[in-house]
Short mmCIF file of C-alpha atoms in Angstrom, two decimals:
data_model
loop_
_atom_site.label_atom_id
_atom_site.label_comp_id
_atom_site.label_asym_id
_atom_site.label_seq_id
_atom_site.Cartn_x
_atom_site.Cartn_y
_atom_site.Cartn_z
CA UNK A 16 130.97 -137.53 14.28
CA UNK A 17 131.59 -136.28 17.80
CA UNK A 18 130.65 -132.67 16.91
CA UNK A 19 128.86 -131.68 13.62
CA UNK A 20 129.17 -128.06 13.73
CA UNK A 21 131.09 -125.89 16.08
CA UNK A 22 131.63 -122.13 15.85
CA UNK A 23 132.61 -120.20 19.08
CA UNK A 24 132.36 -116.29 17.59
CA UNK A 25 129.42 -117.03 15.36
CA UNK A 26 126.73 -114.25 16.14
CA UNK A 27 124.31 -114.71 13.19
CA UNK A 28 123.51 -117.70 11.07
CA UNK A 29 121.22 -117.88 8.04
CA UNK A 30 120.39 -121.51 6.58
CA UNK A 31 118.47 -122.11 3.70
CA UNK A 32 117.33 -125.68 2.19
CA UNK A 33 119.10 -128.15 4.18
CA UNK A 34 118.48 -130.86 6.53
CA UNK A 35 119.67 -130.34 10.35
CA UNK A 36 120.07 -134.23 11.68
CA UNK A 37 118.78 -134.97 15.08
CA UNK A 38 122.21 -135.05 17.34
CA UNK A 39 123.28 -132.86 20.11
CA UNK A 40 126.49 -131.86 18.88
CA UNK A 41 125.94 -128.33 17.34
CA UNK A 42 127.70 -126.08 19.53
CA UNK A 43 127.25 -122.26 18.56
CA UNK A 44 128.02 -120.84 21.82
CA UNK A 45 127.73 -117.09 20.80
CA UNK A 46 124.49 -117.35 18.20
CA UNK A 47 122.01 -114.82 18.90
CA UNK A 48 120.36 -114.77 15.40
CA UNK A 49 119.05 -118.05 13.66
CA UNK A 50 117.03 -117.71 10.47
CA UNK A 51 116.16 -121.13 8.98
CA UNK A 52 114.52 -121.33 5.50
CA UNK A 53 112.98 -124.48 3.92
CA UNK A 54 115.26 -126.45 6.43
CA UNK A 55 114.27 -129.95 7.74
CA UNK A 56 114.62 -129.95 11.60
CA UNK A 57 112.45 -131.54 14.11
CA UNK A 58 111.44 -130.37 17.54
CA UNK A 59 114.12 -131.83 19.41
CA UNK A 60 116.84 -129.78 17.37
CA UNK A 61 114.95 -126.43 17.89
CA UNK A 62 114.99 -127.23 21.67
CA UNK A 63 118.77 -128.38 21.69
CA UNK A 64 119.51 -124.95 19.78
CA UNK A 65 117.41 -122.53 22.07
CA UNK A 66 119.04 -124.34 25.43
CA UNK A 67 122.41 -124.20 23.82
CA UNK A 68 122.81 -121.04 22.34
CA UNK A 69 121.93 -117.20 23.40
CA UNK A 70 119.58 -116.78 20.82
CA UNK A 71 117.56 -113.33 20.80
CA UNK A 72 116.12 -113.97 17.45
CA UNK A 73 114.44 -116.95 15.72
CA UNK A 74 112.84 -117.04 12.02
CA UNK A 75 111.52 -120.28 10.72
CA UNK A 76 110.33 -120.38 7.39
CA UNK A 77 108.90 -122.84 5.42
CA UNK A 78 110.84 -125.43 7.57
CA UNK A 79 109.56 -129.23 7.72
CA UNK A 80 109.77 -131.77 10.38
CA UNK A 81 108.02 -129.35 13.05
CA UNK A 82 104.73 -130.50 14.20
CA UNK A 83 104.35 -128.95 17.47
CA UNK A 84 106.80 -125.84 18.45
CA UNK A 85 107.13 -125.32 22.06
CA UNK A 86 109.80 -122.38 23.32
CA UNK A 87 110.67 -123.04 26.63
CA UNK A 88 110.94 -120.66 29.31
CA UNK A 89 114.65 -120.76 30.11
CA UNK A 90 115.40 -119.06 26.56
CA UNK A 91 116.32 -115.22 26.31
CA UNK A 92 114.48 -115.48 23.09
CA UNK A 93 112.99 -111.51 22.06
CA UNK A 94 111.72 -112.18 18.62
CA UNK A 95 109.91 -115.31 17.10
CA UNK A 96 108.75 -115.56 13.53
CA UNK A 97 107.07 -118.30 12.33
CA UNK A 98 105.95 -118.70 8.87
CA UNK A 99 104.45 -121.60 6.97
CA UNK A 100 106.09 -123.91 9.07
CA UNK A 101 103.65 -125.90 11.53
CA UNK A 102 101.75 -128.50 9.46
CA UNK A 103 98.00 -127.52 8.54
CA UNK A 104 95.39 -128.79 10.68
CA UNK A 105 97.72 -130.56 13.14
CA UNK A 106 100.37 -128.29 14.91
CA UNK A 107 100.36 -125.94 17.73
CA UNK A 108 102.75 -123.67 19.12
CA UNK A 109 103.55 -122.62 22.54
CA UNK A 110 105.55 -119.88 23.67
CA UNK A 111 106.63 -119.61 27.45
CA UNK A 112 109.44 -116.91 27.77
CA UNK A 113 108.53 -113.93 29.21
CA UNK A 114 111.53 -112.30 27.40
CA UNK A 115 109.64 -112.33 24.10
CA UNK A 116 108.90 -108.88 22.76
CA UNK A 117 107.87 -109.75 18.77
CA UNK A 118 105.86 -112.48 17.72
CA UNK A 119 105.30 -113.31 14.14
CA UNK A 120 103.29 -115.80 12.61
CA UNK A 121 102.09 -116.51 9.13
CA UNK A 122 100.13 -119.92 8.29
CA UNK A 123 100.02 -121.72 5.07
CA UNK A 124 97.84 -120.35 2.04
CA UNK A 125 96.46 -123.84 0.88
CA UNK A 126 94.79 -122.73 -1.99
CA UNK A 127 93.68 -119.61 -4.25
CA UNK A 128 90.07 -120.18 -4.17
CA UNK A 129 87.75 -119.12 -1.51
CA UNK A 130 86.76 -122.50 -0.12
CA UNK A 131 89.54 -123.26 2.72
CA UNK A 132 92.70 -121.03 2.19
CA UNK A 133 93.54 -120.71 5.66
CA UNK A 134 94.24 -123.00 8.75
CA UNK A 135 93.58 -122.52 12.32
CA UNK A 136 96.40 -121.76 14.81
CA UNK A 137 96.47 -123.41 18.01
CA UNK A 138 98.98 -121.14 20.03
CA UNK A 139 99.53 -120.45 23.65
CA UNK A 140 101.68 -117.09 24.24
CA UNK A 141 102.35 -117.83 28.14
CA UNK A 142 103.73 -114.46 28.97
CA UNK A 143 102.46 -111.47 26.98
CA UNK A 144 103.37 -108.69 29.59
CA UNK A 145 106.66 -107.87 27.37
CA UNK A 146 105.16 -108.25 24.11
CA UNK A 147 105.24 -105.12 21.80
CA UNK A 148 104.84 -106.50 18.05
CA UNK A 149 102.30 -108.97 17.46
CA UNK A 150 101.72 -110.24 13.59
CA UNK A 151 99.32 -112.73 11.94
CA UNK A 152 98.76 -113.47 8.36
CA UNK A 153 96.80 -116.34 6.73
CA UNK A 154 95.53 -117.37 10.30
CA UNK A 155 92.08 -118.61 11.09
CA UNK A 156 91.54 -116.08 14.28
CA UNK A 157 88.11 -114.59 15.44
CA UNK A 158 87.10 -111.46 16.59
CA UNK A 159 86.93 -112.71 20.14
CA UNK A 160 90.49 -113.62 20.26
CA UNK A 161 91.56 -110.60 18.65
CA UNK A 162 89.76 -108.76 21.51
CA UNK A 163 91.05 -111.02 24.13
CA UNK A 164 94.59 -110.30 22.86
CA UNK A 165 94.41 -106.62 23.06
CA UNK A 166 93.08 -106.81 26.21
CA UNK A 167 95.68 -109.03 27.43
CA UNK A 168 98.43 -107.17 25.75
CA UNK A 169 99.49 -104.17 28.09
CA UNK A 170 103.11 -103.45 26.08
CA UNK A 171 101.35 -103.85 22.49
CA UNK A 172 102.90 -101.21 20.34
CA UNK A 173 102.33 -102.98 16.87
CA UNK A 174 99.87 -105.23 15.95
CA UNK A 175 99.50 -106.42 12.39
CA UNK A 176 96.71 -108.67 11.25
CA UNK A 177 96.43 -109.48 7.32
CA UNK A 178 94.55 -112.11 5.34
CA UNK A 179 92.62 -113.59 8.28
CA UNK A 180 89.14 -113.89 6.78
CA UNK A 181 87.35 -115.05 9.75
CA UNK A 182 87.48 -111.61 11.10
CA UNK A 183 84.69 -109.34 11.05
CA UNK A 184 84.36 -106.70 13.28
CA UNK A 185 87.40 -106.03 15.80
CA UNK A 186 86.70 -103.27 18.66
CA UNK A 187 90.03 -101.76 19.79
#
């Protein structure tokens, strides 16, 4: 079809358990908030949505089809939440927009034993000057990374780090 999905006045959309095909025919000219849970969507469609919608909030929870997530600088995105979406031991996240104020990341919990329940996060926050909320859960993050983030985040107001088992001592 020429247009798969179009809505001129839709400002918020929550989708759960569906597949978004790869096609540039989703037109959501007013969409500001997009919450995707258990959605099969690839990086190409995420880029298309970010570039074609005035998104301020994007939540990805348990989505499949995304191996590496790169948020371009052309975005007005203020809040990005990525929970159990990037595949274990394979993916990365790169966030470039200076508009990002809130970044939340929760990795996979692969098992309930003590052997290897958390996976490493390869992430790049290119612009940190407006970031005021940073949240990590189930991530292999070290004390040095946290120390560096605290030093590099002049606007940070809220930092939440939970179930990150590699942390030993944090100096704030």
